[in-house]
Coordinates of N, CA and C in Angstrom, one line a residue:
M1 N 18.8 3.7 3.9 CA 18.1 4.6 4.8 C 16.7 4.0 5.1
S2 N 16.4 3.9 6.4 CA 15.1 3.3 6.9 C 13.9 4.2 6.5
L3 N 12.8 3.6 6.5 CA 11.6 4.3 6.1 C 11.3 5.5 7.1
S4 N 11.5 5.3 8.4 CA 11.2 6.4 9.3 C 12.1 7.6 9.1
V5 N 13.4 7.3 8.7 CA 14.3 8.4 8.4 C 13.8 9.2 7.2
K6 N 13.4 8.4 6.1 CA 12.9 9.1 4.9 C 11.7 9.9 5.2
I7 N 10.8 9.4 6.1 CA 9.6 10.1 6.4 C 9.9 11.4 7.1
M8 N 10.9 11.3 8.1 CA 11.2 12.6 8.8 C 11.8 13.6 7.8
D9 N 12.7 13.2 6.9 CA 13.2 14.1 5.9 C 12.1 14.7 5.1
E10 N 11.2 13.9 4.6 CA 10.1 14.4 3.8 C 9.2 15.3 4.6
M11 N 9.0 15.0 5.9 CA 8.2 15.9 6.8 C 8.8 17.3 6.9
K12 N 10.1 17.3 7.1 CA 10.8 18.6 7.1 C 10.6 19.4 5.8
T13 N 10.8 18.7 4.7 CA 10.6 19.4 3.4 C 9.1 19.9 3.3
A14 N 8.2 19.1 3.7 CA 6.8 19.5 3.6 C 6.4 20.7 4.5
M15 N 7.1 20.7 5.7 CA 6.8 21.8 6.6 C 7.4 23.1 6.0
K16 N 8.6 23.0 5.4 CA 9.2 24.2 4.8 C 8.4 24.7 3.7
A17 N 7.8 23.8 2.9 CA 7.0 24.1 1.7 C 5.5 24.4 2.1
K18 N 5.2 24.3 3.4 CA 3.8 24.5 3.9 C 2.8 23.6 3.1
D19 N 3.2 22.4 2.8 CA 2.4 21.4 2.0 C 1.6 20.6 3.1
T20 N 0.4 21.1 3.4 CA -0.4 20.5 4.5 C -0.9 19.1 4.1
V21 N -1.2 18.8 2.8 CA -1.7 17.5 2.4 C -0.6 16.5 2.6
A22 N 0.6 16.8 2.1 CA 1.8 15.9 2.2 C 2.1 15.7 3.7
L23 N 2.1 16.8 4.5 CA 2.4 16.7 5.9 C 1.4 15.8 6.6
E24 N 0.2 15.9 6.3 CA -0.8 15.0 6.9 C -0.6 13.6 6.6
A25 N -0.3 13.3 5.3 CA 0.0 11.9 4.9 C 1.2 11.4 5.6
L26 N 2.3 12.2 5.7 CA 3.5 11.7 6.3 C 3.3 11.5 7.8
R27 N 2.6 12.3 8.4 CA 2.3 12.1 9.9 C 1.5 10.9 10.1
A28 N 0.6 10.5 9.2 CA -0.2 9.3 9.3 C 0.8 8.1 9.2
I29 N 1.7 8.2 8.2 CA 2.7 7.1 8.1 C 3.5 6.9 9.3
K30 N 4.0 8.1 9.8 CA 4.9 8.0 11.0 C 4.1 7.4 12.2
S31 N 2.8 7.8 12.4 CA 2.0 7.3 13.4 C 1.8 5.8 13.3
E32 N 1.5 5.3 12.1 CA 1.3 3.9 11.9 C 2.6 3.1 12.2
L33 N 3.8 3.7 11.8 CA 5.1 3.1 12.0 C 5.3 2.9 13.5
L34 N 5.0 4.0 14.3 CA 5.2 4.0 15.7 C 4.3 3.0 16.4
L35 N 3.0 3.0 16.0 CA 2.1 2.0 16.5 C 2.5 0.6 16.2
A36 N 3.0 0.3 15.0 CA 3.4 -1.1 14.7 C 4.7 -1.4 15.5
Q37 N 5.6 -0.5 15.7 CA 6.8 -0.8 16.4 C 6.5 -1.0 17.9
T38 N 5.6 -0.2 18.5 CA 5.3 -0.4 19.9 C 4.4 -1.5 20.2
S39 N 3.6 -1.9 19.2 CA 2.7 -3.0 19.5 C 3.5 -4.4 19.5
S40 N 4.6 -4.4 18.8 CA 5.4 -5.6 18.9 C 6.2 -5.7 20.2
G41 N 6.3 -4.6 20.9 CA 7.0 -4.5 22.2 C 8.5 -4.5 22.1
S42 N 9.1 -4.5 20.9 CA 10.5 -4.4 20.8 C 11.0 -3.0 20.4
K43 N 12.2 -2.8 20.7 CA 12.8 -1.5 20.4 C 13.3 -1.4 19.0
E44 N 13.3 -2.6 18.3 CA 13.9 -2.7 17.0 C 12.9 -2.1 15.9
E45 N 13.5 -1.8 14.8 CA 12.7 -1.3 13.7 C 11.8 -2.5 13.2
I46 N 10.7 -2.2 12.6 CA 9.9 -3.2 12.0 C 10.5 -3.6 10.6
S47 N 10.2 -4.8 10.1 CA 10.8 -5.3 8.9 C 10.3 -4.5 7.7
E48 N 11.1 -4.6 6.6 CA 10.7 -3.9 5.4 C 9.4 -4.4 4.8
D49 N 9.1 -5.7 5.0 CA 7.9 -6.3 4.5 C 6.7 -5.7 5.3
E50 N 6.9 -5.6 6.6 CA 5.8 -5.0 7.4 C 5.6 -3.6 7.1
E51 N 6.7 -2.8 6.8 CA 6.5 -1.4 6.4 C 5.7 -1.3 5.1
I52 N 6.0 -2.2 4.1 CA 5.3 -2.2 2.8 C 3.8 -2.5 3.1
K53 N 3.5 -3.5 3.9 CA 2.1 -3.9 4.2 C 1.4 -2.7 4.9
L54 N 2.1 -2.0 5.8 CA 1.5 -0.9 6.4 C 1.2 0.2 5.4
L55 N 2.1 0.5 4.5 CA 1.9 1.6 3.5 C 0.8 1.2 2.6
Q56 N 0.7 -0.1 2.2 CA -0.4 -0.5 1.3 C -1.7 -0.4 2.0
R57 N -1.8 -0.7 3.3 CA -3.0 -0.5 4.1 C -3.4 0.9 4.1
L58 N -2.5 1.8 4.3 CA -2.8 3.3 4.3 C -3.4 3.7 3.0
V59 N -2.7 3.3 1.9 CA -3.2 3.6 0.5 C -4.6 3.1 0.3
K60 N -4.8 1.8 0.7 CA -6.1 1.2 0.5 C -7.2 1.9 1.2
T61 N -7.0 2.3 2.5 CA -8.0 3.0 3.2 C -8.3 4.4 2.6
R62 N -7.3 5.1 2.2 CA -7.5 6.4 1.5 C -8.3 6.3 0.2
K63 N -7.9 5.3 -0.6 CA -8.6 5.1 -1.9 C -10.1 4.7 -1.6
E64 N -10.3 3.9 -0.6 CA -11.7 3.6 -0.3 C -12.5 4.8 0.2
S65 N -11.8 5.6 1.0 CA -12.5 6.8 1.5 C -12.8 7.8 0.3
A66 N -11.8 7.9 -0.6 CA -12.0 8.8 -1.8 C -13.2 8.2 -2.6
R67 N -13.3 6.9 -2.8 CA -14.4 6.3 -3.5 C -15.7 6.6 -2.9
I68 N -15.8 6.5 -1.6 CA -17.0 6.8 -0.9 C -17.4 8.3 -1.0
Y69 N -16.4 9.1 -0.9 CA -16.7 10.6 -1.0 C -17.2 10.9 -2.4
T70 N -16.6 10.3 -3.4 CA -17.0 10.5 -4.8 C -18.4 10.0 -5.0
E71 N -18.7 8.9 -4.5 CA -20.1 8.3 -4.6 C -21.1 9.3 -4.0
Q72 N -20.7 9.9 -2.9 CA -21.6 10.8 -2.2 C -21.5 12.3 -2.7
N73 N -20.9 12.4 -3.9 CA -20.7 13.7 -4.6 C -20.1 14.7 -3.7
R74 N -18.9 14.3 -3.1 CA -18.1 15.2 -2.2 C -16.7 15.3 -2.7
P75 N -16.5 15.8 -3.9 CA -15.1 15.9 -4.5 C -14.2 16.7 -3.6
D76 N -14.7 17.7 -2.8 CA -13.9 18.5 -1.9 C -13.2 17.6 -0.8
L77 N -13.8 16.5 -0.5 CA -13.2 15.5 0.5 C -12.4 14.4 -0.2
A78 N -12.8 14.1 -1.4 CA -12.1 13.0 -2.1 C -10.7 13.5 -2.6
E79 N -10.6 14.7 -3.0 CA -9.3 15.2 -3.6 C -8.1 15.1 -2.6
P80 N -8.3 15.6 -1.3 CA -7.2 15.4 -0.4 C -6.8 14.0 -0.1
E81 N -7.8 13.1 -0.1 CA -7.5 11.7 0.1 C -6.6 11.1 -1.0
L82 N -7.0 11.5 -2.3 CA -6.2 11.0 -3.4 C -4.8 11.7 -3.4
A83 N -4.7 12.9 -3.0 CA -3.4 13.6 -2.9 C -2.5 12.9 -1.9
Q84 N -3.1 12.4 -0.8 CA -2.4 11.7 0.2 C -1.9 10.3 -0.3
V85 N -2.8 9.7 -1.1 CA -2.4 8.4 -1.8 C -1.1 8.6 -2.6
A86 N -1.1 9.7 -3.3 CA 0.1 10.0 -4.2 C 1.4 10.1 -3.3
V87 N 1.2 10.8 -2.2 CA 2.4 11.0 -1.3 C 2.8 9.6 -0.7
I88 N 1.9 8.8 -0.2 CA 2.2 7.5 0.4 C 2.8 6.6 -0.6
E89 N 2.3 6.6 -1.9 CA 2.8 5.7 -2.9 C 4.2 5.9 -3.3
K90 N 4.8 7.1 -3.0 CA 6.2 7.4 -3.3 C 7.1 6.5 -2.5
F91 N 6.6 6.0 -1.3 CA 7.4 5.1 -0.5 C 7.2 3.6 -0.7
L92 N 6.3 3.3 -1.6 CA 6.1 1.9 -2.0 C 7.0 1.5 -3.2
P93 N 7.3 0.2 -3.4 CA 8.1 -0.2 -4.5 C 7.2 0.1 -5.8
A94 N 7.9 0.2 -6.9 CA 7.2 0.4 -8.2 C 6.2 -0.7 -8.4
Q95 N 5.0 -0.4 -8.8 CA 4.0 -1.4 -9.1 C 4.1 -2.0 -10.4
L96 N 3.9 -3.4 -10.5 CA 4.0 -4.1 -11.7 C 2.7 -3.9 -12.6
S97 N 2.9 -4.0 -13.9 CA 1.7 -3.9 -14.7 C 0.9 -5.2 -14.6
E98 N -0.3 -5.2 -15.1 CA -1.2 -6.4 -15.0 C -0.6 -7.6 -15.8
A99 N 0.0 -7.2 -16.9 CA 0.6 -8.3 -17.8 C 1.8 -9.0 -17.0
E100 N 2.6 -8.2 -16.3 CA 3.7 -8.7 -15.6 C 3.2 -9.6 -14.4
I101 N 2.2 -9.1 -13.7 CA 1.6 -9.9 -12.6 C 1.0 -11.2 -13.2
E102 N 0.3 -11.1 -14.3 CA -0.3 -12.3 -14.9 C 0.8 -13.3 -15.2
A103 N 2.0 -12.9 -15.7 CA 3.0 -13.8 -16.1 C 3.6 -14.5 -14.8
V104 N 3.7 -13.8 -13.8 CA 4.2 -14.4 -12.5 C 3.2 -15.4 -12.0
I105 N 1.9 -15.0 -12.0 CA 0.9 -16.0 -11.5 C 0.8 -17.2 -12.4
A106 N 0.9 -17.0 -13.7 CA 0.8 -18.2 -14.6 C 2.0 -19.1 -14.3
K107 N 3.1 -18.6 -14.1 CA 4.3 -19.4 -13.7 C 4.1 -20.2 -12.4
I108 N 3.5 -19.5 -11.4 CA 3.2 -20.2 -10.1 C 2.2 -21.3 -10.4
I109 N 1.2 -21.0 -11.1 CA 0.1 -22.1 -11.4 C 0.8 -23.2 -12.1
A110 N 1.6 -23.0 -13.1 CA 2.3 -24.1 -13.8 C 3.2 -24.9 -12.9
E111 N 3.9 -24.2 -12.0 CA 4.9 -24.9 -11.1 C 4.1 -25.7 -10.1
T112 N 3.0 -25.2 -9.6 CA 2.3 -26.0 -8.5 C 1.2 -26.9 -9.1
G113 N 0.9 -26.8 -10.3 CA -0.1 -27.7 -10.9 C -1.5 -27.4 -10.4
A114 N -1.7 -26.1 -10.0 CA -3.0 -25.7 -9.4 C -4.0 -25.7 -10.5
S115 N -5.3 -26.1 -10.2 CA -6.4 -26.1 -11.1 C -7.6 -25.9 -10.3
G116 N -8.5 -25.1 -10.9 CA -9.8 -24.8 -10.2 C -9.7 -23.8 -9.1
I117 N -10.8 -23.3 -8.7 CA -10.9 -22.2 -7.7 C -10.5 -22.7 -6.3
A118 N -10.5 -24.0 -6.1 CA -10.2 -24.6 -4.8 C -8.7 -24.4 -4.5
S119 N -7.9 -24.2 -5.5 CA -6.4 -23.9 -5.3 C -6.1 -22.5 -5.1
M120 N -7.1 -21.6 -5.1 CA -6.8 -20.2 -5.1 C -6.0 -19.7 -3.9
G121 N -6.3 -20.3 -2.7 CA -5.5 -19.9 -1.5 C -4.1 -20.2 -1.6
K122 N -3.7 -21.4 -2.1 CA -2.4 -21.8 -2.3 C -1.6 -20.8 -3.3
V123 N -2.3 -20.6 -4.4 CA -1.7 -19.7 -5.4 C -1.5 -18.3 -4.9
M124 N -2.6 -17.8 -4.2 CA -2.5 -16.4 -3.6 C -1.4 -16.3 -2.6
G125 N -1.2 -17.3 -1.8 CA -0.1 -17.2 -0.8 C 1.3 -17.1 -1.5
L126 N 1.5 -17.9 -2.5 CA 2.8 -17.9 -3.2 C 2.9 -16.6 -4.0
A127 N 1.8 -16.1 -4.6 CA 1.9 -14.9 -5.4 C 2.2 -13.7 -4.5
T128 N 1.5 -13.7 -3.4 CA 1.8 -12.6 -2.4 C 3.2 -12.5 -1.9
S129 N 3.8 -13.7 -1.6 CA 5.1 -13.7 -1.2 C 6.1 -13.4 -2.3
Q130 N 5.9 -13.8 -3.5 CA 6.8 -13.5 -4.6 C 6.7 -12.0 -5.1
L131 N 5.5 -11.5 -5.1 CA 5.3 -10.2 -5.6 C 5.5 -9.1 -4.6
G132 N 5.4 -9.5 -3.3 CA 5.7 -8.5 -2.2 C 4.8 -7.3 -2.4
G133 N 5.4 -6.1 -2.3 CA 4.6 -4.9 -2.4 C 4.5 -4.4 -3.8
A134 N 4.9 -5.2 -4.8 CA 4.9 -4.7 -6.2 C 3.5 -4.8 -6.8
A135 N 2.5 -5.4 -6.1 CA 1.2 -5.5 -6.7 C 0.2 -5.4 -5.6
E136 N -0.9 -4.8 -6.0 CA -2.1 -4.7 -5.0 C -2.8 -6.0 -4.9
G137 N -3.1 -6.4 -3.7 CA -3.8 -7.7 -3.5 C -5.1 -7.9 -4.3
K138 N -5.8 -6.8 -4.5 CA -7.1 -6.9 -5.2 C -6.8 -7.3 -6.7
V139 N -5.8 -6.7 -7.2 CA -5.4 -7.0 -8.6 C -4.9 -8.4 -8.7
V140 N -4.1 -8.8 -7.8 CA -3.6 -10.2 -7.8 C -4.7 -11.2 -7.7
S141 N -5.6 -11.0 -6.8 CA -6.8 -11.8 -6.6 C -7.6 -12.0 -7.9
G142 N -7.9 -10.9 -8.5 CA -8.6 -10.9 -9.8 C -8.0 -11.7 -10.9
I143 N -6.7 -11.6 -11.0 CA -5.9 -12.3 -12.0 C -5.9 -13.8 -11.7
V144 N -5.7 -14.1 -10.4 CA -5.7 -15.5 -10.0 C -7.0 -16.2 -10.3
K145 N -8.1 -15.5 -10.0 CA -9.4 -16.0 -10.3 C -9.6 -16.3 -11.8
K146 N -9.2 -15.3 -12.6 CA -9.3 -15.4 -14.0 C -8.5 -16.6 -14.6
L147 N -7.3 -16.8 -14.1 CA -6.5 -17.9 -14.6 C -6.9 -19.2 -14.1
L148 N -7.5 -19.3 -12.9 CA -7.9 -20.6 -12.3 C -9.2 -21.1 -12.8
V149 N -10.1 -20.2 -13.3 CA -11.4 -20.7 -13.7 C -11.4 -21.3 -15.1

C-alpha cells in the first residue's frame, strides 16, 4: 500500500475520532506529497526513498519548531508540534539505535579505508545510502565525526 493511501486512511480515522492534531499532521504530509509529485511534473507516484526524505524533513522542521517554542517558554505551542512528530514518525521506518548505527558506520570506514575528517563526505554518502530512513542525519553525522577523528 502506497504512502498516500495510508495517509488517506489515517485521515478518515482522525476525522472520525475528531483528532485535530493528527489530522493537521496528516494534511501536512498529504500536501508535501502532492507538492513533490507535481514539482516533478510526472503523474507517477514519487519513490519510497523520496517519501522517506519528505517525512524526515517534516519531522525535522517540527522538532526544530518545538525546540524554539520551548526555548521561548511557550509549551502551549511546543506540545502540538511534538504530537505531530509522533504522528508523522508512524510512517517512517523503525529507527536504529546509536550502537547499530555506529556498527554500520565502522564497517563502512573499514571497507573504504577512510581516515581523518577529510573523508567525512565519502563516509556520509555511503552511510546515508545504506541506512536510508532508519537513522536521522544529525545522529549519523555525529557518529561519523566521532569515528573519524
